[in-house]
Amino acid sequence: MSSRPYIVGNWKMHGTRAMLSEARAIDRAAQRHMKVEVAIAPPYTLIHPVHREAEQIAVGAQDCHEQEGGAFTGEISAAMIADAGAKFVILGHSERRTHHGESDALVRAKADAALAAGLRVIMCCGESAKTREMGRAVAFVKKQLKASLPPQIESAAEKLSVAYEPIWAVGTGNAATPDNIAEMHGVIRALLVSLYGEEQGAKVRILYGGSVTPGNAAEILSVDGVDGALVGGASLTADSFMGIALAATEADDS
Ligand code: 13P
């Protein structure tokens, strides 16, 4: 692993204030794993409470609106998220692309808005089972990412991460194989370099997501080109999430 491993929890639509104790426990444990950068993206309603509790971990959001403000009932802007204490936002998650019909162009507009508001961005990409079966996974991910990422990032490469999350691996208990992951992360790195140039393209972190658990994290995180993990179900308890952070420490030492 190149840089400090980046382990991010996506709580999805899970968590009420009762889960603040879990966030606190993650934060305390993260203070013992300083070689790993740990972050969580709880639902909007918990961003500020978690931010107030957290001393070590960064807090982020799972989406934002592409406009700065206005008559958009029910929406939340990047600046509002930042104001609540968020440092990053996950964008283009397959659940939003599928259930909310988010296009690549919309995801790109959200990324522009988020970066302009000073947030870091974790840009998700990944193919469906059908696309993989047709042998089109690489072509699909390249096209999706090219259309979703900001065309230019100037010197903001450190603010950008890409998460490769094959849809068939999300929430299924069926993580991608090390070979699948190594191949796709290589493809993504080459794309980033072609888009942003050698220096900036090399700085963007590439995370893997999809059924990462404390049991498989060490193997996944030691795959070439994996800079961290985006974790769903296993990020909901401090025990399992920090099991993954511990695996990241070990993968980094090996
Ligand atoms: P799981 O870890 O539950 O498979 O979810 C992955 C994910 O969607 C993270 O964004």
PDB file of N, CA and C in Angstrom, residues 2 28 46 52 55 85 89 104-105 115 118 123 134 150 163-165 170 199 203 234 236 249:
ATOM      1  N   SER A   2       0.553   2.195  -0.856  1.00  0.00           N
ATOM      2  CA  SER A   2       1.424   3.350  -1.029  1.00  0.00           C
ATOM      3  C   SER A   2       1.354   4.302   0.166  1.00  0.00           C
ATOM      4  N   ARG A  28     -12.204   6.437  19.426  1.00  0.00           N
ATOM      5  CA  ARG A  28     -11.192   6.109  20.457  1.00  0.00           C
ATOM      6  C   ARG A  28     -10.225   5.057  19.929  1.00  0.00           C
ATOM      7  N   LEU A  46     -26.632  12.530  11.537  1.00  0.00           N
ATOM      8  CA  LEU A  46     -25.600  12.254  12.555  1.00  0.00           C
ATOM      9  C   LEU A  46     -24.270  12.940  12.253  1.00  0.00           C
ATOM     10  N   ARG A  52     -18.959  16.410  16.522  1.00  0.00           N
ATOM     11  CA  ARG A  52     -18.713  16.974  17.866  1.00  0.00           C
ATOM     12  C   ARG A  52     -17.999  15.995  18.782  1.00  0.00           C
ATOM     13  N   GLU A  55     -12.501  13.034  17.817  1.00  0.00           N
ATOM     14  CA  GLU A  55     -11.229  13.734  17.967  1.00  0.00           C
ATOM     15  C   GLU A  55     -10.250  13.312  16.888  1.00  0.00           C
ATOM     16  N   GLY A  85     -19.760  19.914   9.675  1.00  0.00           N
ATOM     17  CA  GLY A  85     -18.536  19.280  10.154  1.00  0.00           C
ATOM     18  C   GLY A  85     -17.987  18.203   9.234  1.00  0.00           C
ATOM     19  N   VAL A  89     -17.270  13.738   1.056  1.00  0.00           N
ATOM     20  CA  VAL A  89     -18.567  13.209   0.639  1.00  0.00           C
ATOM     21  C   VAL A  89     -18.354  12.039  -0.328  1.00  0.00           C
ATOM     22  N   ASP A 104     -23.976   9.932 -14.843  1.00  0.00           N
ATOM     23  CA  ASP A 104     -22.565  10.320 -14.694  1.00  0.00           C
ATOM     24  C   ASP A 104     -22.433  11.843 -14.661  1.00  0.00           C
ATOM     25  N   ALA A 105     -23.208  12.520 -15.503  1.00  0.00           N
ATOM     26  CA  ALA A 105     -23.107  13.989 -15.573  1.00  0.00           C
ATOM     27  C   ALA A 105     -23.538  14.630 -14.253  1.00  0.00           C
ATOM     28  N   LEU A 115     -16.053  19.817  -4.265  1.00  0.00           N
ATOM     29  CA  LEU A 115     -14.672  20.330  -4.229  1.00  0.00           C
ATOM     30  C   LEU A 115     -14.687  21.846  -4.021  1.00  0.00           C
ATOM     31  N   GLY A 118     -14.907  22.839  -0.569  1.00  0.00           N
ATOM     32  CA  GLY A 118     -13.765  22.451   0.269  1.00  0.00           C
ATOM     33  C   GLY A 118     -13.840  21.039   0.812  1.00  0.00           C
ATOM     34  N   MET A 123     -15.228   9.126  -5.075  1.00  0.00           N
ATOM     35  CA  MET A 123     -16.048   8.867  -6.267  1.00  0.00           C
ATOM     36  C   MET A 123     -16.176   7.359  -6.485  1.00  0.00           C
ATOM     37  N   MET A 134     -20.592 -10.316 -19.347  1.00  0.00           N
ATOM     38  CA  MET A 134     -20.435 -10.036 -20.784  1.00  0.00           C
ATOM     39  C   MET A 134     -18.994  -9.668 -21.137  1.00  0.00           C
ATOM     40  N   PRO A 150     -14.333  14.886 -12.124  1.00  0.00           N
ATOM     41  CA  PRO A 150     -14.111  16.232 -12.648  1.00  0.00           C
ATOM     42  C   PRO A 150     -13.037  16.157 -13.739  1.00  0.00           C
ATOM     43  N   ALA A 163     -13.449   4.944  -5.415  1.00  0.00           N
ATOM     44  CA  ALA A 163     -13.753   3.650  -4.791  1.00  0.00           C
ATOM     45  C   ALA A 163     -14.291   2.706  -5.850  1.00  0.00           C
ATOM     46  N   TYR A 164     -13.586   1.606  -6.069  1.00  0.00           N
ATOM     47  CA  TYR A 164     -14.080   0.579  -6.983  1.00  0.00           C
ATOM     48  C   TYR A 164     -14.977  -0.358  -6.189  1.00  0.00           C
ATOM     49  N   GLU A 165     -16.276  -0.298  -6.501  1.00  0.00           N
ATOM     50  CA  GLU A 165     -17.247  -1.114  -5.786  1.00  0.00           C
ATOM     51  C   GLU A 165     -18.097  -1.881  -6.800  1.00  0.00           C
ATOM     52  N   VAL A 170     -21.384  -5.696  -3.523  1.00  0.00           N
ATOM     53  CA  VAL A 170     -21.886  -4.818  -2.461  1.00  0.00           C
ATOM     54  C   VAL A 170     -23.009  -5.504  -1.687  1.00  0.00           C
ATOM     55  N   GLU A 199       1.848  13.128 -12.181  1.00  0.00           N
ATOM     56  CA  GLU A 199       2.025  13.510 -10.784  1.00  0.00           C
ATOM     57  C   GLU A 199       0.699  13.525 -10.016  1.00  0.00           C
ATOM     58  N   LYS A 203      -1.532  10.590  -7.210  1.00  0.00           N
ATOM     59  CA  LYS A 203      -1.864  10.969  -5.823  1.00  0.00           C
ATOM     60  C   LYS A 203      -3.286  10.578  -5.413  1.00  0.00           C
ATOM     61  N   ALA A 234     -19.892  -3.896   7.573  1.00  0.00           N
ATOM     62  CA  ALA A 234     -18.903  -4.149   8.624  1.00  0.00           C
ATOM     63  C   ALA A 234     -18.381  -2.873   9.275  1.00  0.00           C
ATOM     64  N   LEU A 236     -20.518  -0.841  10.824  1.00  0.00           N
ATOM     65  CA  LEU A 236     -21.577  -0.416  11.752  1.00  0.00           C
ATOM     66  C   LEU A 236     -21.275  -0.704  13.216  1.00  0.00           C
ATOM     67  N   THR A 249      -3.374  -1.981   9.122  1.00  0.00           N
ATOM     68  CA  THR A 249      -2.068  -1.736   9.744  1.00  0.00           C
ATOM     69  C   THR A 249      -1.120  -2.875   9.394  1.00  0.00           C
TER      70      THR A 249
END
